[in-house]
PDB file of C-alpha atoms in Angstrom:
ATOM      1  CA  MET A   1     -29.474  94.939  -0.336  1.00 63.00           C
ATOM      2  CA  ILE A   2     -25.831  95.955  -0.629  1.00 85.00           C
ATOM      3  CA  VAL A   3     -25.570  95.647  -4.412  1.00 90.00           C
ATOM      4  CA  PRO A   4     -28.122  97.727  -6.370  1.00 93.00           C
ATOM      5  CA  LEU A   5     -30.799  95.767  -8.204  1.00 92.00           C
ATOM      6  CA  GLY A   6     -29.755  97.306 -11.524  1.00 94.00           C
ATOM      7  CA  HIS A   7     -26.248  95.874 -11.215  1.00 96.00           C
ATOM      8  CA  VAL A   8     -27.598  92.417 -10.436  1.00 96.00           C
ATOM      9  CA  LEU A   9     -29.945  92.599 -13.424  1.00 96.00           C
ATOM     10  CA  LEU A  10     -27.041  93.702 -15.620  1.00 97.00           C
ATOM     11  CA  LEU A  11     -24.985  90.723 -14.442  1.00 97.00           C
ATOM     12  CA  ALA A  12     -27.885  88.353 -15.097  1.00 97.00           C
ATOM     13  CA  GLY A  13     -28.427  89.867 -18.539  1.00 97.00           C
ATOM     14  CA  LEU A  14     -24.766  89.404 -19.413  1.00 98.00           C
ATOM     15  CA  LEU A  15     -24.827  85.800 -18.209  1.00 97.00           C
ATOM     16  CA  PHE A  16     -28.001  85.083 -20.160  1.00 98.00           C
ATOM     17  CA  SER A  17     -26.461  86.636 -23.285  1.00 98.00           C
ATOM     18  CA  MET A  18     -23.317  84.548 -22.863  1.00 97.00           C
ATOM     19  CA  GLY A  19     -25.397  81.388 -22.554  1.00 96.00           C
ATOM     20  CA  LEU A  20     -27.430  82.289 -25.638  1.00 96.00           C
ATOM     21  CA  ILE A  21     -24.267  82.999 -27.632  1.00 96.00           C
ATOM     22  CA  CYS A  22     -22.824  79.691 -26.453  1.00 94.00           C
ATOM     23  CA  ILE A  23     -25.893  77.864 -27.748  1.00 93.00           C
ATOM     24  CA  LEU A  24     -25.983  79.686 -31.090  1.00 94.00           C
ATOM     25  CA  VAL A  25     -22.271  79.684 -31.918  1.00 93.00           C
ATOM     26  CA  HIS A  26     -20.999  76.308 -30.772  1.00 83.00           C
ATOM     27  CA  ARG A  27     -22.284  73.263 -32.612  1.00 78.00           C
ATOM     28  CA  ASN A  28     -21.289  70.870 -29.868  1.00 81.00           C
ATOM     29  CA  LEU A  29     -23.729  69.113 -27.556  1.00 81.00           C
ATOM     30  CA  ILE A  30     -21.640  69.654 -24.431  1.00 84.00           C
ATOM     31  CA  MET A  31     -21.324  73.387 -25.106  1.00 89.00           C
ATOM     32  CA  THR A  32     -25.065  73.570 -25.783  1.00 88.00           C
ATOM     33  CA  LEU A  33     -25.766  72.005 -22.390  1.00 88.00           C
ATOM     34  CA  ILE A  34     -23.348  74.429 -20.733  1.00 91.00           C
ATOM     35  CA  GLY A  35     -25.112  77.342 -22.452  1.00 94.00           C
ATOM     36  CA  VAL A  36     -28.488  76.193 -21.128  1.00 93.00           C
ATOM     37  CA  GLU A  37     -27.023  75.866 -17.630  1.00 93.00           C
ATOM     38  CA  ILE A  38     -25.623  79.396 -17.779  1.00 95.00           C
ATOM     39  CA  MET A  39     -29.002  80.752 -18.888  1.00 96.00           C
ATOM     40  CA  MET A  40     -30.778  78.953 -16.039  1.00 95.00           C
ATOM     41  CA  ASN A  41     -28.259  80.335 -13.546  1.00 95.00           C
ATOM     42  CA  ALA A  42     -28.910  83.849 -14.866  1.00 97.00           C
ATOM     43  CA  ALA A  43     -32.616  83.362 -14.237  1.00 95.00           C
ATOM     44  CA  ALA A  44     -31.848  82.078 -10.742  1.00 96.00           C
ATOM     45  CA  ILE A  45     -29.786  85.194  -9.998  1.00 96.00           C
ATOM     46  CA  VAL A  46     -32.727  87.384 -11.008  1.00 96.00           C
ATOM     47  CA  PHE A  47     -35.094  85.411  -8.763  1.00 95.00           C
ATOM     48  CA  VAL A  48     -32.761  85.748  -5.770  1.00 94.00           C
ATOM     49  CA  ALA A  49     -32.257  89.470  -6.393  1.00 94.00           C
ATOM     50  CA  ALA A  50     -36.010  90.046  -6.658  1.00 93.00           C
ATOM     51  CA  ALA A  51     -36.611  88.013  -3.502  1.00 93.00           C
ATOM     52  CA  LEU A  52     -34.074  90.115  -1.606  1.00 91.00           C
ATOM     53  CA  ARG A  53     -35.447  93.354  -3.013  1.00 91.00           C
ATOM     54  CA  TRP A  54     -39.064  92.708  -2.037  1.00 92.00           C
ATOM     55  CA  GLN A  55     -38.340  90.596   1.081  1.00 90.00           C
ATOM     56  CA  LEU A  56     -40.210  87.533  -0.243  1.00 90.00           C
ATOM     57  CA  MET A  57     -39.042  83.938   0.017  1.00 90.00           C
ATOM     58  CA  GLN A  58     -40.872  82.643  -3.063  1.00 91.00           C
ATOM     59  CA  GLY A  59     -38.015  83.679  -5.354  1.00 90.00           C
ATOM     60  CA  GLN A  60     -35.465  81.781  -3.318  1.00 90.00           C
ATOM     61  CA  ALA A  61     -37.703  78.727  -3.182  1.00 92.00           C
ATOM     62  CA  PHE A  62     -38.062  78.872  -6.957  1.00 93.00           C
ATOM     63  CA  VAL A  63     -34.260  78.877  -7.286  1.00 94.00           C
ATOM     64  CA  ILE A  64     -34.155  75.518  -5.512  1.00 95.00           C
ATOM     65  CA  PHE A  65     -36.508  74.140  -8.163  1.00 94.00           C
ATOM     66  CA  ILE A  66     -34.310  75.626 -10.897  1.00 93.00           C
ATOM     67  CA  LEU A  67     -31.262  73.910  -9.424  1.00 93.00           C
ATOM     68  CA  ALA A  68     -33.115  70.578  -9.230  1.00 94.00           C
ATOM     69  CA  LEU A  69     -34.229  70.993 -12.838  1.00 92.00           C
ATOM     70  CA  ALA A  70     -30.661  71.796 -13.866  1.00 91.00           C
ATOM     71  CA  ALA A  71     -29.348  68.651 -12.180  1.00 91.00           C
ATOM     72  CA  ALA A  72     -31.966  66.506 -13.910  1.00 92.00           C
ATOM     73  CA  GLU A  73     -31.278  68.183 -17.250  1.00 89.00           C
ATOM     74  CA  VAL A  74     -27.553  67.567 -16.970  1.00 88.00           C
ATOM     75  CA  SER A  75     -27.949  63.913 -16.072  1.00 91.00           C
ATOM     76  CA  VAL A  76     -30.432  63.163 -18.869  1.00 90.00           C
ATOM     77  CA  GLY A  77     -28.573  65.289 -21.419  1.00 86.00           C
ATOM     78  CA  LEU A  78     -25.200  63.702 -20.728  1.00 87.00           C
ATOM     79  CA  ALA A  79     -26.711  60.206 -20.805  1.00 89.00           C
ATOM     80  CA  MET A  80     -28.211  60.983 -24.214  1.00 83.00           C
ATOM     81  CA  ALA A  81     -24.898  62.446 -25.407  1.00 83.00           C
ATOM     82  CA  VAL A  82     -22.986  59.319 -24.402  1.00 87.00           C
ATOM     83  CA  SER A  83     -25.577  57.093 -26.051  1.00 84.00           C
ATOM     84  CA  VAL A  84     -25.564  59.019 -29.323  1.00 80.00           C
ATOM     85  CA  TYR A  85     -21.764  59.303 -29.320  1.00 85.00           C
ATOM     86  CA  ARG A  86     -21.501  55.528 -29.069  1.00 88.00           C
ATOM     87  CA  ARG A  87     -23.800  55.166 -32.086  1.00 83.00           C
ATOM     88  CA  THR A  88     -22.510  57.923 -34.360  1.00 81.00           C
ATOM     89  CA  GLY A  89     -18.979  58.632 -33.123  1.00 83.00           C
ATOM     90  CA  SER A  90     -19.664  62.393 -33.019  1.00 80.00           C
ATOM     91  CA  ILE A  91     -21.100  64.916 -30.577  1.00 78.00           C
ATOM     92  CA  ASP A  92     -22.252  67.278 -33.339  1.00 78.00           C
ATOM     93  CA  PRO A  93     -26.016  67.880 -32.913  1.00 74.00           C
ATOM     94  CA  ASP A  94     -26.498  67.885 -36.697  1.00 72.00           C
ATOM     95  CA  HIS A  95     -25.760  64.140 -36.766  1.00 69.00           C
ATOM     96  CA  TYR A  96     -28.550  63.264 -34.347  1.00 69.00           C
ATOM     97  CA  ASP A  97     -31.137  62.205 -36.877  1.00 72.00           C
ATOM     98  CA  ILE A  98     -31.093  58.701 -35.371  1.00 65.00           C
ATOM     99  CA  LEU A  99     -33.390  59.990 -32.598  1.00 62.00           C
ATOM    100  CA  LYS A 100     -36.226  60.599 -35.085  1.00 69.00           C
ATOM    101  CA  GLY A 101     -39.184  58.234 -35.157  1.00 59.00           C
TER     102      GLY A 101
END
């Protein structure tokens, strides 16, 4: 591995922190979805780095599942956002009480 594992873990930690901050600070559904995507990509980077470090393919196979999950999450999340925006006229998650019950 050309890049040391510690540097890759630092990068993944920074990305995960940025995604978490994006979720906590921004009260916008689109930014929340972007934050979740960034956090999932950070986890994928860790899996690839671990797979390269220990010469195992399971980590890289798991990344493919993460990417498939991310694609499904984006499509469902954006469909819900469009639906709720049409009903409420806002993309603020605090106004989504219409999804209850």
